PDB file of C-alpha atoms in Angstrom:
ATOM      1  CA  MET A   1     -19.689   4.018   3.670  1.00 36.00           C
ATOM      2  CA  THR A   2     -19.128   6.999   6.020  1.00 36.00           C
ATOM      3  CA  THR A   3     -21.133  10.384   6.288  1.00 34.00           C
ATOM      4  CA  PRO A   4     -18.864  12.091   3.585  1.00 32.00           C
ATOM      5  CA  ALA A   5     -17.593  15.834   4.375  1.00 34.00           C
ATOM      6  CA  PRO A   6     -18.292  19.131   2.858  1.00 29.00           C
ATOM      7  CA  ARG A   7     -17.291  18.825  -0.859  1.00 28.00           C
ATOM      8  CA  ARG A   8     -13.690  19.538  -1.483  1.00 29.00           C
ATOM      9  CA  ARG A   9     -11.740  19.810  -5.218  1.00 28.00           C
ATOM     10  CA  ARG A  10      -9.602  17.203  -5.852  1.00 30.00           C
ATOM     11  CA  THR A  11      -5.820  18.684  -7.662  1.00 30.00           C
ATOM     12  CA  LEU A  12      -4.797  16.585 -10.555  1.00 34.00           C
ATOM     13  CA  ARG A  13      -1.101  16.423 -11.687  1.00 35.00           C
ATOM     14  CA  THR A  14      -0.743  15.771 -15.688  1.00 37.00           C
ATOM     15  CA  LEU A  15       1.851  14.315 -17.679  1.00 38.00           C
ATOM     16  CA  VAL A  16       2.585  13.479 -21.622  1.00 38.00           C
ATOM     17  CA  ALA A  17       5.303  11.830 -22.267  1.00 36.00           C
ATOM     18  CA  SER A  18       4.664  11.268 -25.890  1.00 36.00           C
ATOM     19  CA  ALA A  19       3.978  12.503 -29.171  1.00 33.00           C
ATOM     20  CA  GLY A  20       0.800  11.997 -30.657  1.00 41.00           C
ATOM     21  CA  ALA A  21      -0.550  12.047 -27.529  1.00 48.00           C
ATOM     22  CA  ALA A  22      -3.968  13.465 -26.896  1.00 64.00           C
ATOM     23  CA  LEU A  23      -4.436  13.241 -23.204  1.00 64.00           C
ATOM     24  CA  SER A  24      -6.970  15.896 -21.202  1.00 66.00           C
ATOM     25  CA  VAL A  25      -7.372  15.944 -17.447  1.00 64.00           C
ATOM     26  CA  LEU A  26     -10.503  16.858 -15.969  1.00 57.00           C
ATOM     27  CA  THR A  27     -10.822  18.313 -12.492  1.00 44.00           C
ATOM     28  CA  LEU A  28     -13.357  16.807  -9.854  1.00 46.00           C
ATOM     29  CA  ALA A  29     -15.359  18.080  -6.697  1.00 36.00           C
ATOM     30  CA  THR A  30     -15.508  15.028  -5.137  1.00 35.00           C
ATOM     31  CA  ALA A  31     -16.632  13.825  -1.485  1.00 31.00           C
ATOM     32  CA  ALA A  32     -13.795  13.603   1.056  1.00 32.00           C
ATOM     33  CA  PRO A  33     -14.531  10.898   2.741  1.00 32.00           C
ATOM     34  CA  ALA A  34       0.776 -11.951 -16.277  1.00 35.00           C
ATOM     35  CA  ASP A  35      -0.201 -12.787 -18.378  1.00 32.00           C
ATOM     36  CA  ALA A  36      -3.206 -15.188 -19.454  1.00 32.00           C
ATOM     37  CA  ALA A  37      -1.576 -18.279 -17.608  1.00 33.00           C
ATOM     38  CA  GLY A  38      -1.280 -16.069 -14.283  1.00 39.00           C
ATOM     39  CA  THR A  39       2.617 -15.589 -15.299  1.00 38.00           C
ATOM     40  CA  GLY A  40       1.620 -11.712 -14.619  1.00 42.00           C
ATOM     41  CA  VAL A  41       2.938  -8.398 -15.958  1.00 40.00           C
ATOM     42  CA  THR A  42       6.494  -7.332 -15.958  1.00 35.00           C
ATOM     43  CA  ARG A  43       8.504  -5.584 -18.388  1.00 33.00           C
ATOM     44  CA  GLY A  44      12.747  -4.863 -16.921  1.00 28.00           C
ATOM     45  CA  ALA A  45      12.446  -3.632 -13.521  1.00 26.00           C
ATOM     46  CA  ARG A  46       8.571  -2.274 -13.002  1.00 30.00           C
ATOM     47  CA  THR A  47       5.933  -4.040 -12.925  1.00 30.00           C
ATOM     48  CA  LEU A  48       2.323  -2.254 -14.369  1.00 28.00           C
ATOM     49  CA  SER A  49      -1.985  -3.076 -14.474  1.00 29.00           C
ATOM     50  CA  ALA A  50      -5.108  -1.358 -14.708  1.00 29.00           C
ATOM     51  CA  ALA A  51      -8.675  -1.632 -13.693  1.00 30.00           C
ATOM     52  CA  ALA A  52     -12.318  -0.143 -14.299  1.00 29.00           C
ATOM     53  CA  ASP A  53     -14.576   1.431 -12.775  1.00 28.00           C
ATOM     54  CA  THR A  54     -18.677   2.624 -13.265  1.00 26.00           C
ATOM     55  CA  VAL A  55     -20.681   4.998 -14.277  1.00 27.00           C
ATOM     56  CA  GLY A  56     -22.028   6.140 -17.523  1.00 26.00           C
ATOM     57  CA  ALA A  57     -20.384   9.566 -18.962  1.00 27.00           C
ATOM     58  CA  THR A  58     -19.193  11.543 -22.211  1.00 26.00           C
ATOM     59  CA  THR A  59     -15.609  13.448 -22.604  1.00 27.00           C
ATOM     60  CA  GLY A  60     -16.671  16.470 -20.304  1.00 28.00           C
ATOM     61  CA  THR A  61     -19.124  15.724 -18.573  1.00 28.00           C
ATOM     62  CA  THR A  62     -20.745  13.433 -15.792  1.00 29.00           C
ATOM     63  CA  THR A  63     -23.774  11.372 -15.980  1.00 29.00           C
ATOM     64  CA  THR A  64     -24.868   9.149 -13.299  1.00 31.00           C
ATOM     65  CA  THR A  65     -27.340   6.030 -13.851  1.00 33.00           C
ATOM     66  CA  THR A  66     -26.826   3.838 -11.448  1.00 36.00           C
ATOM     67  CA  PRO A  67     -28.522   4.084  -7.816  1.00 38.00           C
ATOM     68  CA  VAL A  68     -25.606   4.718  -4.730  1.00 37.00           C
ATOM     69  CA  ASN A  69     -27.147   1.398  -3.170  1.00 42.00           C
ATOM     70  CA  LEU A  70     -27.181   0.338   0.534  1.00 41.00           C
ATOM     71  CA  ALA A  71     -25.406  -3.030   0.519  1.00 48.00           C
ATOM     72  CA  THR A  72     -24.462  -5.754   3.015  1.00 67.00           C
ATOM     73  CA  THR A  73     -21.201  -5.773   0.938  1.00 86.00           C
ATOM     74  CA  PRO A  74     -17.553  -5.067   2.042  1.00 94.00           C
ATOM     75  CA  SER A  75     -16.772  -1.381   0.799  1.00 95.00           C
ATOM     76  CA  GLY A  76     -21.213  -0.845   1.295  1.00 93.00           C
ATOM     77  CA  VAL A  77     -21.622  -0.700  -2.822  1.00 95.00           C
ATOM     78  CA  ARG A  78     -22.922  -3.414  -4.201  1.00 94.00           C
ATOM     79  CA  ILE A  79     -21.934  -3.912  -8.212  1.00 96.00           C
ATOM     80  CA  PRO A  80     -24.184  -2.101 -10.932  1.00 96.00           C
ATOM     81  CA  GLY A  81     -26.216  -3.953 -13.463  1.00 97.00           C
ATOM     82  CA  SER A  82     -26.574  -3.177 -16.692  1.00 97.00           C
ATOM     83  CA  TYR A  83     -27.554   0.379 -17.485  1.00 93.00           C
ATOM     84  CA  GLY A  84     -27.939   2.750 -20.320  1.00 94.00           C
ATOM     85  CA  LYS A  85     -25.854   1.581 -23.130  1.00 94.00           C
ATOM     86  CA  TRP A  86     -24.182  -0.696 -20.874  1.00 97.00           C
ATOM     87  CA  LYS A  87     -24.667  -4.048 -20.509  1.00 98.00           C
ATOM     88  CA  ARG A  88     -23.552  -6.065 -17.694  1.00 98.00           C
ATOM     89  CA  VAL A  89     -21.603  -9.436 -19.499  1.00 98.00           C
ATOM     90  CA  PHE A  90     -18.922 -10.234 -16.127  1.00 98.00           C
ATOM     91  CA  ALA A  91     -19.513  -9.570 -12.562  1.00 98.00           C
ATOM     92  CA  ASP A  92     -17.340 -11.305  -9.625  1.00 97.00           C
ATOM     93  CA  ASP A  93     -18.393 -10.196  -5.658  1.00 97.00           C
ATOM     94  CA  PHE A  94     -16.107 -12.812  -3.815  1.00 97.00           C
ATOM     95  CA  THR A  95     -18.610 -14.300  -1.651  1.00 94.00           C
ATOM     96  CA  SER A  96     -17.167 -17.270  -2.385  1.00 91.00           C
ATOM     97  CA  THR A  97     -13.236 -19.435  -3.279  1.00 93.00           C
ATOM     98  CA  LEU A  98     -11.496 -17.674  -5.859  1.00 97.00           C
ATOM     99  CA  ASN A  99     -13.115 -19.281  -9.949  1.00 96.00           C
ATOM    100  CA  SER A 100     -10.758 -21.267 -11.637  1.00 97.00           C
ATOM    101  CA  ASP A 101     -12.553 -20.813 -14.714  1.00 97.00           C
ATOM    102  CA  ASN A 102     -12.227 -17.197 -14.244  1.00 97.00           C
ATOM    103  CA  TRP A 103      -9.450 -16.097 -12.838  1.00 98.00           C
ATOM    104  CA  SER A 104      -5.959 -17.117 -12.552  1.00 98.00           C
ATOM    105  CA  ARG A 105      -3.240 -16.475  -9.952  1.00 98.00           C
ATOM    106  CA  TYR A 106      -0.193 -15.193 -10.597  1.00 96.00           C
ATOM    107  CA  GLN A 107       3.628 -17.434  -9.638  1.00 95.00           C
ATOM    108  CA  GLY A 108       6.965 -16.394 -10.353  1.00 92.00           C
ATOM    109  CA  THR A 109       9.433 -14.255 -10.322  1.00 82.00           C
ATOM    110  CA  PRO A 110       9.113 -10.601 -12.329  1.00 73.00           C
ATOM    111  CA  ARG A 111      12.072 -10.003 -13.967  1.00 63.00           C
ATOM    112  CA  GLY A 112      14.212  -7.258 -12.499  1.00 54.00           C
ATOM    113  CA  LYS A 113      13.094  -8.391  -9.003  1.00 61.00           C
ATOM    114  CA  GLU A 114      15.331 -10.477  -7.855  1.00 61.00           C
ATOM    115  CA  ASN A 115      13.893 -10.281  -3.659  1.00 71.00           C
ATOM    116  CA  ALA A 116      10.274 -10.452  -4.723  1.00 81.00           C
ATOM    117  CA  GLU A 117       7.985 -13.201  -6.123  1.00 91.00           C
ATOM    118  CA  TRP A 118       4.236 -13.952  -6.678  1.00 95.00           C
ATOM    119  CA  ARG A 119       3.010 -16.520  -4.888  1.00 96.00           C
ATOM    120  CA  ARG A 120      -0.321 -18.652  -5.017  1.00 97.00           C
ATOM    121  CA  GLU A 121      -1.022 -18.446  -1.431  1.00 98.00           C
ATOM    122  CA  ASN A 122      -1.163 -14.922  -1.686  1.00 98.00           C
ATOM    123  CA  THR A 123      -4.329 -14.753  -3.576  1.00 98.00           C
ATOM    124  CA  PHE A 124      -7.110 -15.478  -1.662  1.00 98.00           C
ATOM    125  CA  VAL A 125     -10.958 -14.583  -1.608  1.00 98.00           C
ATOM    126  CA  LYS A 126     -11.764 -13.577   2.841  1.00 97.00           C
ATOM    127  CA  ASP A 127     -14.646 -11.772   4.185  1.00 96.00           C
ATOM    128  CA  GLY A 128     -16.220 -10.878   0.833  1.00 96.00           C
ATOM    129  CA  LYS A 129     -13.110  -9.806  -0.334  1.00 98.00           C
ATOM    130  CA  LEU A 130      -9.967 -10.759  -3.436  1.00 98.00           C
ATOM    131  CA  VAL A 131      -7.148  -9.752  -1.223  1.00 99.00           C
ATOM    132  CA  LEU A 132      -4.153  -9.426  -2.538  1.00 98.00           C
ATOM    133  CA  ARG A 133      -1.400  -9.539   0.016  1.00 98.00           C
ATOM    134  CA  THR A 134       2.544  -8.835  -0.095  1.00 96.00           C
ATOM    135  CA  GLN A 135       4.409 -10.358   3.154  1.00 95.00           C
ATOM    136  CA  TYR A 136       8.331 -10.546   3.533  1.00 92.00           C
ATOM    137  CA  GLU A 137       9.362 -13.478   4.367  1.00 91.00           C
ATOM    138  CA  ASN A 138      13.080 -15.238   5.284  1.00 89.00           C
ATOM    139  CA  GLY A 139      14.115 -11.780   3.064  1.00 85.00           C
ATOM    140  CA  THR A 140      11.532 -12.354   0.301  1.00 88.00           C
ATOM    141  CA  TRP A 141       8.902 -10.016  -0.541  1.00 90.00           C
ATOM    142  CA  TYR A 142       6.294 -12.192  -1.403  1.00 94.00           C
ATOM    143  CA  SER A 143       2.638 -10.979  -3.297  1.00 96.00           C
ATOM    144  CA  GLY A 144      -0.619 -11.110  -5.143  1.00 97.00           C
ATOM    145  CA  GLY A 145      -2.349 -11.334  -8.527  1.00 97.00           C
ATOM    146  CA  THR A 146      -4.851 -12.171 -10.793  1.00 98.00           C
ATOM    147  CA  SER A 147      -5.937 -12.693 -14.730  1.00 97.00           C
ATOM    148  CA  ASN A 148      -9.097 -12.595 -16.020  1.00 97.00           C
ATOM    149  CA  ALA A 149      -8.053 -13.700 -18.672  1.00 97.00           C
ATOM    150  CA  ARG A 150     -10.341 -16.516 -18.144  1.00 96.00           C
ATOM    151  CA  SER A 151     -13.522 -15.613 -18.489  1.00 96.00           C
ATOM    152  CA  GLY A 152     -12.924 -13.599 -21.775  1.00 94.00           C
ATOM    153  CA  SER A 153     -10.932 -10.037 -23.419  1.00 97.00           C
ATOM    154  CA  MET A 154     -12.881  -7.121 -24.516  1.00 97.00           C
ATOM    155  CA  THR A 155     -11.838  -4.724 -27.161  1.00 97.00           C
ATOM    156  CA  TYR A 156     -13.923  -1.729 -26.504  1.00 98.00           C
ATOM    157  CA  GLY A 157     -16.446  -1.691 -23.173  1.00 98.00           C
ATOM    158  CA  LYS A 158     -15.964  -1.106 -19.257  1.00 98.00           C
ATOM    159  CA  TRP A 159     -14.108  -2.566 -16.718  1.00 99.00           C
ATOM    160  CA  LEU A 160     -14.458  -1.304 -12.910  1.00 99.00           C
ATOM    161  CA  VAL A 161     -12.573  -2.718 -10.299  1.00 99.00           C
ATOM    162  CA  ARG A 162     -14.126  -1.750  -6.276  1.00 99.00           C
ATOM    163  CA  PHE A 163     -10.627  -1.533  -3.647  1.00 99.00           C
ATOM    164  CA  ARG A 164      -9.240  -0.203  -1.327  1.00 98.00           C
ATOM    165  CA  ALA A 165      -4.772  -0.367  -0.400  1.00 98.00           C
ATOM    166  CA  ASP A 166      -3.347  -0.043   3.175  1.00 97.00           C
ATOM    167  CA  ALA A 167      -0.424   1.898   3.108  1.00 95.00           C
ATOM    168  CA  ALA A 168       2.464   0.939   2.595  1.00 94.00           C
ATOM    169  CA  ASP A 169       6.188   2.607   1.659  1.00 91.00           C
ATOM    170  CA  GLY A 170       7.470   0.326  -1.510  1.00 89.00           C
ATOM    171  CA  ILE A 171       5.042  -1.502  -1.863  1.00 93.00           C
ATOM    172  CA  GLY A 172       3.048  -0.925  -5.654  1.00 92.00           C
ATOM    173  CA  TYR A 173      -0.356  -2.781  -7.191  1.00 96.00           C
ATOM    174  CA  VAL A 174      -2.040  -2.280 -10.533  1.00 96.00           C
ATOM    175  CA  PHE A 175      -4.352  -2.845 -12.349  1.00 98.00           C
ATOM    176  CA  LEU A 176      -4.317  -3.276 -15.790  1.00 98.00           C
ATOM    177  CA  LEU A 177      -5.730  -4.183 -19.342  1.00 98.00           C
ATOM    178  CA  TYR A 178      -3.167  -6.134 -21.423  1.00 97.00           C
ATOM    179  CA  PRO A 179      -3.495  -7.784 -24.841  1.00 97.00           C
ATOM    180  CA  GLN A 180      -5.162 -11.480 -25.434  1.00 94.00           C
ATOM    181  CA  GLY A 181      -2.276 -12.781 -27.952  1.00 86.00           C
ATOM    182  CA  GLY A 182       0.254 -11.443 -25.335  1.00 84.00           C
ATOM    183  CA  GLY A 183       2.145  -9.185 -27.896  1.00 88.00           C
ATOM    184  CA  TRP A 184       3.092  -6.055 -25.994  1.00 91.00           C
ATOM    185  CA  PRO A 185       2.163  -3.536 -26.215  1.00 95.00           C
ATOM    186  CA  PRO A 186      -0.932  -1.968 -25.715  1.00 96.00           C
ATOM    187  CA  GLU A 187      -1.023  -1.925 -22.003  1.00 96.00           C
ATOM    188  CA  VAL A 188      -4.317   0.231 -20.078  1.00 98.00           C
ATOM    189  CA  ASP A 189      -3.140   0.767 -16.357  1.00 98.00           C
ATOM    190  CA  PHE A 190      -5.508   2.277 -14.901  1.00 98.00           C
ATOM    191  CA  ALA A 191      -4.915   2.366 -11.652  1.00 98.00           C
ATOM    192  CA  GLU A 192      -1.753   2.532 -10.432  1.00 96.00           C
ATOM    193  CA  ASP A 193       0.213   3.276  -7.277  1.00 95.00           C
ATOM    194  CA  SER A 194       4.055   2.525  -6.048  1.00 89.00           C
ATOM    195  CA  GLY A 195       3.765   2.275  -2.258  1.00 91.00           C
ATOM    196  CA  GLY A 196       3.496   5.019  -0.113  1.00 91.00           C
ATOM    197  CA  ASP A 197       0.585   7.228   1.915  1.00 94.00           C
ATOM    198  CA  ARG A 198      -1.741   6.136  -0.969  1.00 96.00           C
ATOM    199  CA  GLN A 199      -2.918   9.599  -1.373  1.00 96.00           C
ATOM    200  CA  GLU A 200      -2.670   9.516  -5.661  1.00 96.00           C
ATOM    201  CA  PHE A 201      -2.326   7.231  -8.283  1.00 97.00           C
ATOM    202  CA  MET A 202      -1.742   7.070 -11.807  1.00 97.00           C
ATOM    203  CA  ALA A 203      -3.224   5.775 -15.585  1.00 98.00           C
ATOM    204  CA  THR A 204      -0.830   4.979 -18.677  1.00 96.00           C
ATOM    205  CA  THR A 205      -1.434   4.429 -21.842  1.00 96.00           C
ATOM    206  CA  HIS A 206       1.610   2.224 -23.737  1.00 96.00           C
ATOM    207  CA  TRP A 207       2.079   2.205 -26.764  1.00 96.00           C
ATOM    208  CA  SER A 208       3.884   1.397 -30.525  1.00 94.00           C
ATOM    209  CA  PRO A 209       7.060  -1.026 -30.073  1.00 91.00           C
ATOM    210  CA  GLN A 210       9.096   1.970 -28.664  1.00 92.00           C
ATOM    211  CA  ASN A 211       6.749   2.138 -25.251  1.00 90.00           C
ATOM    212  CA  LYS A 212       5.666   5.384 -26.212  1.00 94.00           C
ATOM    213  CA  GLN A 213       3.344   6.700 -23.038  1.00 94.00           C
ATOM    214  CA  ALA A 214       0.480   9.534 -22.185  1.00 95.00           C
ATOM    215  CA  HIS A 215      -0.031   9.314 -17.797  1.00 95.00           C
ATOM    216  CA  ALA A 216      -1.945  10.805 -15.642  1.00 96.00           C
ATOM    217  CA  TRP A 217      -2.431  11.254 -11.872  1.00 96.00           C
ATOM    218  CA  LEU A 218      -4.657  11.823  -9.527  1.00 97.00           C
ATOM    219  CA  LYS A 219      -4.849  13.030  -5.867  1.00 97.00           C
ATOM    220  CA  SER A 220      -6.857  10.335  -4.227  1.00 97.00           C
ATOM    221  CA  ASP A 221      -7.282   8.442  -1.309  1.00 98.00           C
ATOM    222  CA  SER A 222      -6.933   4.848  -1.829  1.00 98.00           C
ATOM    223  CA  THR A 223      -7.209   3.496   1.603  1.00 98.00           C
ATOM    224  CA  GLN A 224     -10.941   4.392   1.842  1.00 98.00           C
ATOM    225  CA  TRP A 225     -13.020   2.031  -0.833  1.00 98.00           C
ATOM    226  CA  HIS A 226     -13.204   3.424  -4.052  1.00 98.00           C
ATOM    227  CA  THR A 227     -14.697   2.561  -7.719  1.00 98.00           C
ATOM    228  CA  VAL A 228     -11.728   2.949 -10.249  1.00 99.00           C
ATOM    229  CA  GLY A 229     -12.258   2.323 -13.727  1.00 98.00           C
ATOM    230  CA  VAL A 230     -11.668   2.328 -17.820  1.00 99.00           C
ATOM    231  CA  THR A 231     -13.582   3.181 -20.047  1.00 98.00           C
ATOM    232  CA  ILE A 232     -12.538   2.226 -24.081  1.00 98.00           C
ATOM    233  CA  GLU A 233     -13.993   3.148 -27.547  1.00 98.00           C
ATOM    234  CA  PRO A 234     -12.778   3.394 -31.032  1.00 97.00           C
ATOM    235  CA  GLY A 235     -10.506   6.655 -30.584  1.00 97.00           C
ATOM    236  CA  LEU A 236     -11.183   7.530 -28.003  1.00 98.00           C
ATOM    237  CA  ILE A 237      -9.944   5.831 -23.831  1.00 98.00           C
ATOM    238  CA  GLN A 238     -11.183   7.220 -20.273  1.00 98.00           C
ATOM    239  CA  TYR A 239     -10.596   6.993 -16.683  1.00 98.00           C
ATOM    240  CA  THR A 240     -12.547   6.518 -13.136  1.00 98.00           C
ATOM    241  CA  ILE A 241     -13.662   7.214 -10.612  1.00 98.00           C
ATOM    242  CA  ASP A 242     -16.245   6.588  -8.391  1.00 97.00           C
ATOM    243  CA  GLY A 243     -18.961   7.008 -11.623  1.00 96.00           C
ATOM    244  CA  ARG A 244     -17.023  10.054 -12.880  1.00 97.00           C
ATOM    245  CA  VAL A 245     -14.331  10.650 -15.775  1.00 98.00           C
ATOM    246  CA  TRP A 246     -11.342  11.888 -14.976  1.00 98.00           C
ATOM    247  CA  ALA A 247      -8.881  11.453 -17.609  1.00 97.00           C
ATOM    248  CA  THR A 248     -10.067  11.531 -21.502  1.00 97.00           C
ATOM    249  CA  TYR A 249      -7.122  10.238 -24.273  1.00 97.00           C
ATOM    250  CA  THR A 250      -7.900  10.305 -27.901  1.00 96.00           C
ATOM    251  CA  GLY A 251      -4.526  10.285 -28.751  1.00 90.00           C
ATOM    252  CA  GLU A 252      -2.690   7.262 -31.426  1.00 94.00           C
ATOM    253  CA  GLY A 253      -1.976   5.156 -28.936  1.00 96.00           C
ATOM    254  CA  VAL A 254      -5.902   3.397 -28.021  1.00 97.00           C
ATOM    255  CA  PRO A 255      -6.002   0.076 -28.311  1.00 97.00           C
ATOM    256  CA  ASN A 256      -8.509  -1.750 -31.073  1.00 96.00           C
ATOM    257  CA  GLN A 257      -8.014  -6.094 -29.993  1.00 96.00           C
ATOM    258  CA  PRO A 258      -9.105  -7.812 -26.909  1.00 97.00           C
ATOM    259  CA  MET A 259      -7.895  -7.038 -23.743  1.00 98.00           C
ATOM    260  CA  TRP A 260      -7.661  -8.960 -20.727  1.00 98.00           C
ATOM    261  CA  LEU A 261      -8.352  -7.817 -16.806  1.00 98.00           C
ATOM    262  CA  GLY A 262      -4.950  -7.753 -14.741  1.00 98.00           C
ATOM    263  CA  LEU A 263      -4.731  -7.005 -10.604  1.00 98.00           C
ATOM    264  CA  GLN A 264      -1.874  -7.352  -8.935  1.00 96.00           C
ATOM    265  CA  ALA A 265       0.188  -6.076  -5.951  1.00 95.00           C
ATOM    266  CA  HIS A 266       4.548  -6.080  -5.747  1.00 91.00           C
ATOM    267  CA  HIS A 267       7.468  -5.276  -4.144  1.00 87.00           C
ATOM    268  CA  SER A 268       8.749  -1.804  -6.233  1.00 78.00           C
ATOM    269  CA  ASP A 269      12.635  -1.594  -5.913  1.00 64.00           C
ATOM    270  CA  CYS A 270      14.718   1.450  -7.089  1.00 59.00           C
ATOM    271  CA  ASN A 271      14.749   2.237 -11.533  1.00 57.00           C
ATOM    272  CA  PRO A 272      16.489   5.452 -12.051  1.00 53.00           C
ATOM    273  CA  LYS A 273      14.581   5.632 -15.180  1.00 57.00           C
ATOM    274  CA  TYR A 274      11.037   6.443 -13.405  1.00 56.00           C
ATOM    275  CA  PRO A 275      11.265   9.367 -11.303  1.00 53.00           C
ATOM    276  CA  GLY A 276      10.613   9.247  -7.943  1.00 57.00           C
ATOM    277  CA  SER A 277      10.621   5.721  -7.722  1.00 54.00           C
ATOM    278  CA  CYS A 278      13.765   5.573  -5.549  1.00 58.00           C
ATOM    279  CA  SER A 279      11.929   7.724  -2.944  1.00 59.00           C
ATOM    280  CA  ASN A 280       9.601   5.471  -2.139  1.00 60.00           C
ATOM    281  CA  ILE A 281      11.361   1.849  -1.457  1.00 70.00           C
ATOM    282  CA  ALA A 282      10.988  -0.923   1.195  1.00 76.00           C
ATOM    283  CA  SER A 283      12.123  -0.279   4.657  1.00 73.00           C
ATOM    284  CA  GLY A 284      12.092  -0.977   7.952  1.00 70.00           C
ATOM    285  CA  ALA A 285       9.844   1.704   8.040  1.00 72.00           C
ATOM    286  CA  THR A 286       7.165  -0.919   5.481  1.00 87.00           C
ATOM    287  CA  PRO A 287       4.781  -3.073   7.190  1.00 91.00           C
ATOM    288  CA  VAL A 288       6.030  -7.088   7.062  1.00 93.00           C
ATOM    289  CA  GLN A 289       2.071  -7.001   5.840  1.00 96.00           C
ATOM    290  CA  SER A 290       0.470  -5.360   3.518  1.00 97.00           C
ATOM    291  CA  ASP A 291      -3.132  -5.648   1.884  1.00 98.00           C
ATOM    292  CA  ILE A 292      -4.978  -4.784  -1.571  1.00 98.00           C
ATOM    293  CA  GLU A 293      -9.199  -5.784  -1.256  1.00 99.00           C
ATOM    294  CA  VAL A 294     -10.794  -5.384  -4.060  1.00 99.00           C
ATOM    295  CA  ASP A 295     -14.614  -5.471  -2.589  1.00 98.00           C
ATOM    296  CA  TRP A 296     -15.782  -6.581  -6.371  1.00 98.00           C
ATOM    297  CA  VAL A 297     -14.662  -6.230 -11.134  1.00 98.00           C
ATOM    298  CA  ALA A 298     -17.550  -6.248 -13.471  1.00 98.00           C
ATOM    299  CA  ARG A 299     -16.937  -6.115 -17.165  1.00 98.00           C
ATOM    300  CA  TYR A 300     -19.586  -4.346 -19.261  1.00 98.00           C
ATOM    301  CA  THR A 301     -19.705  -4.614 -23.459  1.00 97.00           C
ATOM    302  CA  LEU A 302     -21.843  -1.632 -26.056  1.00 92.00           C
ATOM    303  CA  ALA A 303     -25.254  -3.077 -25.460  1.00 88.00           C
ATOM    304  CA  GLN A 304     -26.432  -3.341 -29.023  1.00 76.00           C
TER     305      GLN A 304
END
């Protein structure tokens, strides 16, 4: 990790797009720097996902209980162990091949994306990192994605993902929580970006058959390593980055059923339903190959 520049304030842009949503966004002072079978998670022409972070926090405050480690990991930060009220129940730092007992790789065509495919070989481990690669071959965009459902699901707990992303117009990623039984919604997307310079990402809570949603956006440079996460407790969702809570949701959409973690990259297309999507599509300036890199993933339950 490089020496941080002087501290600055990140600005936030928030939208609540549903009735009954109670979503608050906190201003942070920070240092500058499928389904369970492996088919992916898609709805219409849009692909979504979610992920999670690492440090104990309460609404309106942040309390770091796990020190930043001097480490030999690719990102310079090790996986936190159990701490405070949290018991670590799963961790993977991708120091060997992808463990098929814990992970299933996506394969198939996302709905509404005729020139895009998930391909198993685009999800792999290299140099101590999980790589979700998107590449253009013979008129088709191939991407990687993986589900952690085989390792287990949780109703309440904390999920953390340490990652970075190559800048690429029209190449998105999403880290998400998805229902164990496969019936959608609910869904919690804790880090999602449709592509571009990676200077902002969003979080979304989905619920109800009418797909009610609550969104929040965070200015953050995802080309650098960060730990993103989500904590779910009864009536409460907290979105975190680098151990700090940046948004809190307390509405009717908080899920109360087992959820599994999915990590995926995807080719983004123009969908008029989502403002801004048509200004960020793959073009001649898009690299023919770009990666989402994950240093580690961890999952925690409330200690008994």
